[in-house]
Short mmCIF file of C-alpha atoms in Angstrom, two decimals:
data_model
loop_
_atom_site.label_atom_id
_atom_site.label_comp_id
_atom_site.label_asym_id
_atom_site.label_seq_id
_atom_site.Cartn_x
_atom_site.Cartn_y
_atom_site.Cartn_z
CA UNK A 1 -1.39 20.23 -11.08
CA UNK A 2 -0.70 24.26 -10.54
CA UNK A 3 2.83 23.87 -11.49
CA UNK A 4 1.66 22.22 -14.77
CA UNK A 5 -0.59 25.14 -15.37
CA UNK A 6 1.73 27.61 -14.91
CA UNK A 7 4.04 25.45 -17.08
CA UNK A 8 1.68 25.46 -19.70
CA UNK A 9 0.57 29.43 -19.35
CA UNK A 10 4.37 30.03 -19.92
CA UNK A 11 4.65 28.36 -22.81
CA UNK A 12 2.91 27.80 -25.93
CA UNK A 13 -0.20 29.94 -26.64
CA UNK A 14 -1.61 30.22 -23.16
CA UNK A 15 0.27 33.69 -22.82
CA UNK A 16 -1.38 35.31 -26.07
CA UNK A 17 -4.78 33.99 -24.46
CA UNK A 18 -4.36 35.71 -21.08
CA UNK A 19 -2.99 38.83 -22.79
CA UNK A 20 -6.15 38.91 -25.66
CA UNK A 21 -8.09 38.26 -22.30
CA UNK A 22 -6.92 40.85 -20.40
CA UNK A 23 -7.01 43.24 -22.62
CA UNK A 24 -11.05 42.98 -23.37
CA UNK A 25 -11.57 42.56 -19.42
CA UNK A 26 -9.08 45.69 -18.58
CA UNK A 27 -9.97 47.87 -21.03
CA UNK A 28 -13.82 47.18 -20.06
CA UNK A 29 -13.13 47.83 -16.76
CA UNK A 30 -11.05 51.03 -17.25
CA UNK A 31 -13.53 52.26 -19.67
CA UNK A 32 -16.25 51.22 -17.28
CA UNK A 33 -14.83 53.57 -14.72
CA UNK A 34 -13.77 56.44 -16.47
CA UNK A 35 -17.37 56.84 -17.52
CA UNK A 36 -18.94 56.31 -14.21
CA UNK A 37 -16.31 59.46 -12.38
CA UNK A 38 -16.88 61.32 -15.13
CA UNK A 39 -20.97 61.12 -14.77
CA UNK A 40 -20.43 61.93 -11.34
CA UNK A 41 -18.55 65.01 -12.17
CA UNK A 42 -20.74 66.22 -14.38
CA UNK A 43 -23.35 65.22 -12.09
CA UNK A 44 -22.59 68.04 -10.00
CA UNK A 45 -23.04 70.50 -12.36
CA UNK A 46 -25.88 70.13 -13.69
CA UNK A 47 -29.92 70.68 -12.23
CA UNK A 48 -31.59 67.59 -10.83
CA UNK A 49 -34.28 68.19 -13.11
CA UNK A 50 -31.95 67.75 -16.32
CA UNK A 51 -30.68 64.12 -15.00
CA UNK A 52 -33.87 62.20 -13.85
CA UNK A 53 -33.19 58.78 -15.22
CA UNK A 54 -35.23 55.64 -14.76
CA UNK B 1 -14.60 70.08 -24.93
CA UNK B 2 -15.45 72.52 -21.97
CA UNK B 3 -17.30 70.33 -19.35
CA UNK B 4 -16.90 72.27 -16.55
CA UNK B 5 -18.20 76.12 -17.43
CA UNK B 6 -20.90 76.06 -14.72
CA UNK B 7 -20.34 75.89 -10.78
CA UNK B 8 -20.89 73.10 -8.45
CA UNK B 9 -24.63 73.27 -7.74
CA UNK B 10 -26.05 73.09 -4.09
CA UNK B 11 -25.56 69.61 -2.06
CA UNK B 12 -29.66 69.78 -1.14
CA UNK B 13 -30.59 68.96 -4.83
CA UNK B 14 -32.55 65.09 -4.88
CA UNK B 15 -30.98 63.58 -8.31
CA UNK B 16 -28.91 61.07 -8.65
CA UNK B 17 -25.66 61.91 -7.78
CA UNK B 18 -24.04 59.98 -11.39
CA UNK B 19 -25.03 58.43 -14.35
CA UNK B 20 -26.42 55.24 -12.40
CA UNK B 21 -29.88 54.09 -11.91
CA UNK B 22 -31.92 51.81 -10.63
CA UNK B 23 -31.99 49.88 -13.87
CA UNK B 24 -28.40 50.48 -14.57
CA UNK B 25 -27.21 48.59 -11.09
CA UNK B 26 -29.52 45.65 -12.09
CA UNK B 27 -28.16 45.49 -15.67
CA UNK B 28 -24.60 45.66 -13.59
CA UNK B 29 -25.12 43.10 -11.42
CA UNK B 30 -26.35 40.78 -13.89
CA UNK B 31 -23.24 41.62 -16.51
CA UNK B 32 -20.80 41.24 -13.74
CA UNK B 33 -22.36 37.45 -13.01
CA UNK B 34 -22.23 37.05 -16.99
CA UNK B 35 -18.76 37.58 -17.20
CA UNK B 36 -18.43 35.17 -14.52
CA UNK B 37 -19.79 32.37 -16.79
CA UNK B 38 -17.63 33.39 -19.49
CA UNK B 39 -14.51 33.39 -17.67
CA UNK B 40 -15.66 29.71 -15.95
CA UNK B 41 -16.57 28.38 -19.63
CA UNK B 42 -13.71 30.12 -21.72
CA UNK B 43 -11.07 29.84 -19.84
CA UNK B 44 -11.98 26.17 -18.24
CA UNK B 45 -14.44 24.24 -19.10
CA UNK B 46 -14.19 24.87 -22.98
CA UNK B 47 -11.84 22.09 -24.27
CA UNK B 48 -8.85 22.97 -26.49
CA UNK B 49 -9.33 23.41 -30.32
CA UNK B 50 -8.11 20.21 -32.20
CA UNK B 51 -6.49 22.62 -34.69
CA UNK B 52 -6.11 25.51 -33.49
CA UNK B 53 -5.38 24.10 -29.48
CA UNK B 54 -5.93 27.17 -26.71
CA UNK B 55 -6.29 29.99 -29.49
CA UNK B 56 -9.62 29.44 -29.69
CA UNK B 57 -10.51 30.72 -26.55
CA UNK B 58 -9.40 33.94 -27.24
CA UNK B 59 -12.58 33.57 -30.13
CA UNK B 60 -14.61 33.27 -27.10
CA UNK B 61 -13.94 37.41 -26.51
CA UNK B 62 -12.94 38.26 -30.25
CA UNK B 63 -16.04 37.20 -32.02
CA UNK B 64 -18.36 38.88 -29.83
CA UNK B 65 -15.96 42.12 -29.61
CA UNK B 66 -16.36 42.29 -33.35
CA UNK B 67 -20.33 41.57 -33.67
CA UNK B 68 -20.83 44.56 -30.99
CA UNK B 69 -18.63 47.03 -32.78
CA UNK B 70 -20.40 46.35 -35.53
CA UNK B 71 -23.77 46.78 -33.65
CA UNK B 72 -22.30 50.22 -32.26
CA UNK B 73 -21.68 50.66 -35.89
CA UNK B 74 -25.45 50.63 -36.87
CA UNK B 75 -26.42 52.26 -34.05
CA UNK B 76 -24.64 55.16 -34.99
CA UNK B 77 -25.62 55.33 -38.45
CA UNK B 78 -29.44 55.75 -37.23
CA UNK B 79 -28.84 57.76 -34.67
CA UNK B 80 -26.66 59.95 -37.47
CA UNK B 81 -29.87 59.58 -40.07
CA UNK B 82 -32.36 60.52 -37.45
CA UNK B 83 -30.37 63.59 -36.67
CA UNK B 84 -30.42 64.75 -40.26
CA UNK B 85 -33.91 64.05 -40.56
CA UNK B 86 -35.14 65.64 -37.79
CA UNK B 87 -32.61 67.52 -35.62
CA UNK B 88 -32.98 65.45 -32.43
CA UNK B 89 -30.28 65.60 -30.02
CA UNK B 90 -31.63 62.62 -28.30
CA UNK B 91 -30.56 60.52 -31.61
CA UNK B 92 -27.76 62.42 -31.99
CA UNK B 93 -26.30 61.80 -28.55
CA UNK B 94 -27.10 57.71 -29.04
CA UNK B 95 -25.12 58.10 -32.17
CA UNK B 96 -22.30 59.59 -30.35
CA UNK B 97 -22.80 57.24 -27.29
CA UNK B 98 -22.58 54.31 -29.65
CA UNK B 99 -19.74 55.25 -31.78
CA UNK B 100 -17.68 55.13 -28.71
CA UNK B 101 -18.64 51.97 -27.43
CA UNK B 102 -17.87 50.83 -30.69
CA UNK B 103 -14.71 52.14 -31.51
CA UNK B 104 -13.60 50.90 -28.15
CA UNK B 105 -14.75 47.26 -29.01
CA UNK B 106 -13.10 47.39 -32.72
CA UNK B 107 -9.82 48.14 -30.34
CA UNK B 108 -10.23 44.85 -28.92
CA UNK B 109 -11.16 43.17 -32.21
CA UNK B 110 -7.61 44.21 -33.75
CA UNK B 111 -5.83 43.50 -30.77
CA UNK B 112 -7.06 40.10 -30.06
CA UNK B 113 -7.16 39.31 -33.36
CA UNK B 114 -3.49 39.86 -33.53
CA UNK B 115 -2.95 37.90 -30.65
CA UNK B 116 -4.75 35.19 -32.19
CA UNK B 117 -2.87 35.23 -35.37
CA UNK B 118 0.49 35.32 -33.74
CA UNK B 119 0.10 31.67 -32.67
CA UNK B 120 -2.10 30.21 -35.67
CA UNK B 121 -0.70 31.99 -38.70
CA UNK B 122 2.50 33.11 -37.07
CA UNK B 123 2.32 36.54 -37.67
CA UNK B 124 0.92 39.66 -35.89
CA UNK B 125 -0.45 41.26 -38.81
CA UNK B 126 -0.87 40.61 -42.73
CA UNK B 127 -2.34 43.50 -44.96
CA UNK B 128 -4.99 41.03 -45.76
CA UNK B 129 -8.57 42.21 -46.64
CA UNK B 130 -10.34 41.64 -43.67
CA UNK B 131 -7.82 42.89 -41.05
CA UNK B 132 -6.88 46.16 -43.33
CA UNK B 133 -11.00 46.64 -43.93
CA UNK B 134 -11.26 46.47 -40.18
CA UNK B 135 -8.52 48.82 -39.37
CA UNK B 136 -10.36 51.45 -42.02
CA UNK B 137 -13.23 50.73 -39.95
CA UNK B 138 -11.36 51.59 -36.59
CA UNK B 139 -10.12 55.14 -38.84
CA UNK B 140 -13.37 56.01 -39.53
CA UNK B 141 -14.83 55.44 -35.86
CA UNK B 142 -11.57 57.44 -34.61
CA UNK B 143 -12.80 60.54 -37.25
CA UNK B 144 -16.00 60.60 -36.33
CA UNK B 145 -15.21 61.27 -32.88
CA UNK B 146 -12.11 63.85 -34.31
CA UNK B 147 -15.08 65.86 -35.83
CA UNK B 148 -16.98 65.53 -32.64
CA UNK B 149 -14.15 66.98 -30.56
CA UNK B 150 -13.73 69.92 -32.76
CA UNK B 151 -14.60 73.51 -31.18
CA UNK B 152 -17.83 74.32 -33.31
CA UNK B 153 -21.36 75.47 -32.03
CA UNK B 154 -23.71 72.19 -31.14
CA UNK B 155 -25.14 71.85 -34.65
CA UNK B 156 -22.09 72.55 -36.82
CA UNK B 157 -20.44 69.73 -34.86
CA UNK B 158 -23.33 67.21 -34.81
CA UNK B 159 -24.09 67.48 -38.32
CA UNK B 160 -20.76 66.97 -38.99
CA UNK B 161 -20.01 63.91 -37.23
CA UNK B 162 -23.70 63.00 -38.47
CA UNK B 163 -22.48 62.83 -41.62
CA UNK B 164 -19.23 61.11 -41.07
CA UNK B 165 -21.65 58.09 -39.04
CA UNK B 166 -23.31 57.70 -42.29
CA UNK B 167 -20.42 55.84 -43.73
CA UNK B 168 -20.33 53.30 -40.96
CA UNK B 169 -22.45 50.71 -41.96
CA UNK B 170 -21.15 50.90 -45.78
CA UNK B 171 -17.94 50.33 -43.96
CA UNK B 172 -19.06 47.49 -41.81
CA UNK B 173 -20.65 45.79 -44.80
CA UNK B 174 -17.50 45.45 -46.89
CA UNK B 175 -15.70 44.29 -43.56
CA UNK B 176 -18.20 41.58 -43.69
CA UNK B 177 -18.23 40.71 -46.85
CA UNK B 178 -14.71 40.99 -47.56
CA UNK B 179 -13.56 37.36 -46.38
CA UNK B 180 -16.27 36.14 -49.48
CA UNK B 181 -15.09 38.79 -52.29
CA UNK B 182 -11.53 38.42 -52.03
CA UNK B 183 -9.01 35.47 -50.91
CA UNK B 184 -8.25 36.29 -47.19
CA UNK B 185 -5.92 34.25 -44.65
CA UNK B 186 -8.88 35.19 -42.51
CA UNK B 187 -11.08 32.16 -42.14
CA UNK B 188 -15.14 32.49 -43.24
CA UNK B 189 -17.77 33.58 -41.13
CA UNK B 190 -17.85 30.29 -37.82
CA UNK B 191 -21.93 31.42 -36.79
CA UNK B 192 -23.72 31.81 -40.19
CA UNK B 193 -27.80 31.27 -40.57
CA UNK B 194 -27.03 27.87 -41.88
CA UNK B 195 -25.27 26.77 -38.96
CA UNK B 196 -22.26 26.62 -36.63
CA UNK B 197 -19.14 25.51 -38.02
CA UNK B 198 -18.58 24.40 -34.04
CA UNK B 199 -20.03 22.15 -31.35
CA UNK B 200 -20.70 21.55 -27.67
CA UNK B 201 -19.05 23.20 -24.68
CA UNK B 202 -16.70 25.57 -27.46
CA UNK B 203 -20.43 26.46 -28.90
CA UNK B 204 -22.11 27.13 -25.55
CA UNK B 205 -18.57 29.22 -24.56
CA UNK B 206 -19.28 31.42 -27.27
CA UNK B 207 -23.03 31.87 -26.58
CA UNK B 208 -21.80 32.98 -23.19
CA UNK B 209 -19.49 35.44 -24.82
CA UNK B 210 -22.32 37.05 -26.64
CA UNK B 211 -24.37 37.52 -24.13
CA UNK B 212 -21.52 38.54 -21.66
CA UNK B 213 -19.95 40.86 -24.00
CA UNK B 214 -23.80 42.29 -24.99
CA UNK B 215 -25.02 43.17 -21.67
CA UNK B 216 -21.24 44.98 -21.47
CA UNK B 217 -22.23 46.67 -24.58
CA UNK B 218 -25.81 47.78 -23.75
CA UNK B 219 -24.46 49.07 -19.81
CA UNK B 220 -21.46 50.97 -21.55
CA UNK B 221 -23.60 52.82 -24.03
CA UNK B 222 -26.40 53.92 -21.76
CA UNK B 223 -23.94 55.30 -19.46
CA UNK B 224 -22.48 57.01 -22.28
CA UNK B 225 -25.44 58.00 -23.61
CA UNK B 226 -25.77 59.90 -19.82
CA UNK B 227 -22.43 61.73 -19.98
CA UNK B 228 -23.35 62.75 -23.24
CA UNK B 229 -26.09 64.24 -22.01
CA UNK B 230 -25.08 65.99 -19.00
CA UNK B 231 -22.08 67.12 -20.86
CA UNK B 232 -24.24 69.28 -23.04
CA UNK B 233 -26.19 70.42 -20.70
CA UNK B 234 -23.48 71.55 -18.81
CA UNK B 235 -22.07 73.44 -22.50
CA UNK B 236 -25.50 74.60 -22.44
CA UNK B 237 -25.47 76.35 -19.48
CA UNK B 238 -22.09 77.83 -19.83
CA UNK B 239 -23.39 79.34 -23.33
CA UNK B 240 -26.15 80.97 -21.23
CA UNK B 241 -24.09 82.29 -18.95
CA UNK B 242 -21.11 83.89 -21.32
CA UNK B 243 -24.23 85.45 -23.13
CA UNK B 244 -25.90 86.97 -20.17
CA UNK B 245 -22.32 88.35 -19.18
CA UNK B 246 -22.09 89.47 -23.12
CA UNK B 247 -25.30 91.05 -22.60
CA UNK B 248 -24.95 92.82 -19.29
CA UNK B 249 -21.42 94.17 -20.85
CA UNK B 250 -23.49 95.79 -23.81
CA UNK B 251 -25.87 97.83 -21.39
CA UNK B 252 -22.81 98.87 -19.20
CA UNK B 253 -21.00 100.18 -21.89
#
């Protein structure tokens, strides 16, 4: 049953759908990260008092 | 843009350490559990399309990318309108915050979009009205954030961009409408208030998309929103601090 999914993922449109897919879900992520480090860089220069959030 | 003109400050200070919060982890969690679903439904459970076989899963991420862009779209057209009106950097920043999010999510609208054409139409790209009005739309997102990066004091630049976000939603409204004013390839709207043009698990798999892909969107944006914020405070600071020198120069001399 695996080797007829990867038969099928190599052929026809399965490849366009993992690469449409991955795209969304690693350019999320990526995104998703490179905001979060650079909040936490900033983080450190700036007053407590100036980042309270809720 | 200078992010770093002010020193590290001391390690004994009690706020949080990044742009996280209570609220924000929650939100996390939750999204991260989301897109759990949607990879389960889309990529599973969702039968193949009679017509269009497998491509249609990659609507299950497409049509939601799109709807959110064009959410990002209107948020930054208030947040620019509210600015003009009445100078508030909070609105300002949310414009900014937005436009981001959003140009990021029209990204994934052209690309998947291609990726779904290449099998169904059998081409990457046509110059057809509602791929080139969505590209325009990608342009315009890309020079609002030009204007934003350009060296200028903190109210040249935001009433520039300000003014640029104003064109959004005119933008996002012929995008919309363009697949009923001229003959596309692109097919008409699928979710409309009369009713789905689709059924059962392929319904519910896009239902999960949109709410997947929406809590994505509202987590991106208030983060953001926060880097936004400390990143002008940190300008702030450094303008305070060049001035003092300025100043303490003057009397020397």
């Amino acid at each position: 049953m695996i080797a007829a999914f990867v038969v099928a993922a190599a052929t026809g449109t399965w490849p366009y759908v993992a690469a449409a897919w991955a795209v969304v879900f690693g350019g999320m992520g990526i995104y998703a990260l490179v905001t979060v480090l650079r909040g936490r860089r900033l983080s450190k220069n700036v007053p407590p008092e100036k980042r309270r959030w809720s | 843009m200078t992010t770093e003109t002010a020193g590290p400050l001391e390690a004994s200070d009690s706020g949080p350490s990044s742009t996280g919060s209570r609220t924000t982890m929650i939100l996390g969690i939750v999204t991260l559990l989301a897109l759990g679903v949607l990879v389960l439904f889309g990529l599973i459970l969702s039968p193949a399309d009679e017509n269009q076989g497998d491509a249609v899963r990659i609507m299950y991420v497409h049509v939601p990318s799109a709807t959110l862009s064009y959410v990002g779209c209107f948020m930054t057209t208030i947040g620019s309108a509210v600015y003009l009106w009445r100078k508030s950097q909070w609105w300002d920043l949310v414009a900014y915050a937005s436009a981001e999010v959003a140009a990021l999510f029209t990204a994934f609208t052209l690309v998947t979009g291609m990726l779904w054409g290449r099998p169904t139409w059998g081409v990457f790209w046509v110059w057809d009205a509602r791929l080139t009005s969505e590209a325009m739309l990608m342009l315009l997102l890309l020079g609002y954030l030009a204007v934003r990066g350009i060296a200028a004091d903190y109210q040249v630049r935001a009433k520039r961009a300000a003014i640029v976000g104003l064109l959004l939603v005119p933008n996002v409204f012929i995008v919309r409408q363009s697949v009923q004013w001229w003959r596309t390839l692109h097919q008409k709207p699928t979710l409309t208030l009369a009713g789905a043009h689709i059924q059962g698990l392929m319904l519910f798999s896009l239902f999960t998309g949109f709410v997947a892909i929406t809590l994505v969107f509202i987590w991106m944006v208030i983060h953001r929103f926060r880097v936004a914020w400390l990143e002008e405070q940190v300008n702030a600071e450094g303008l305070d601090v060049a001035i003092a020198e300025r100043r303490a120069e003057g009397v020397v001399s």
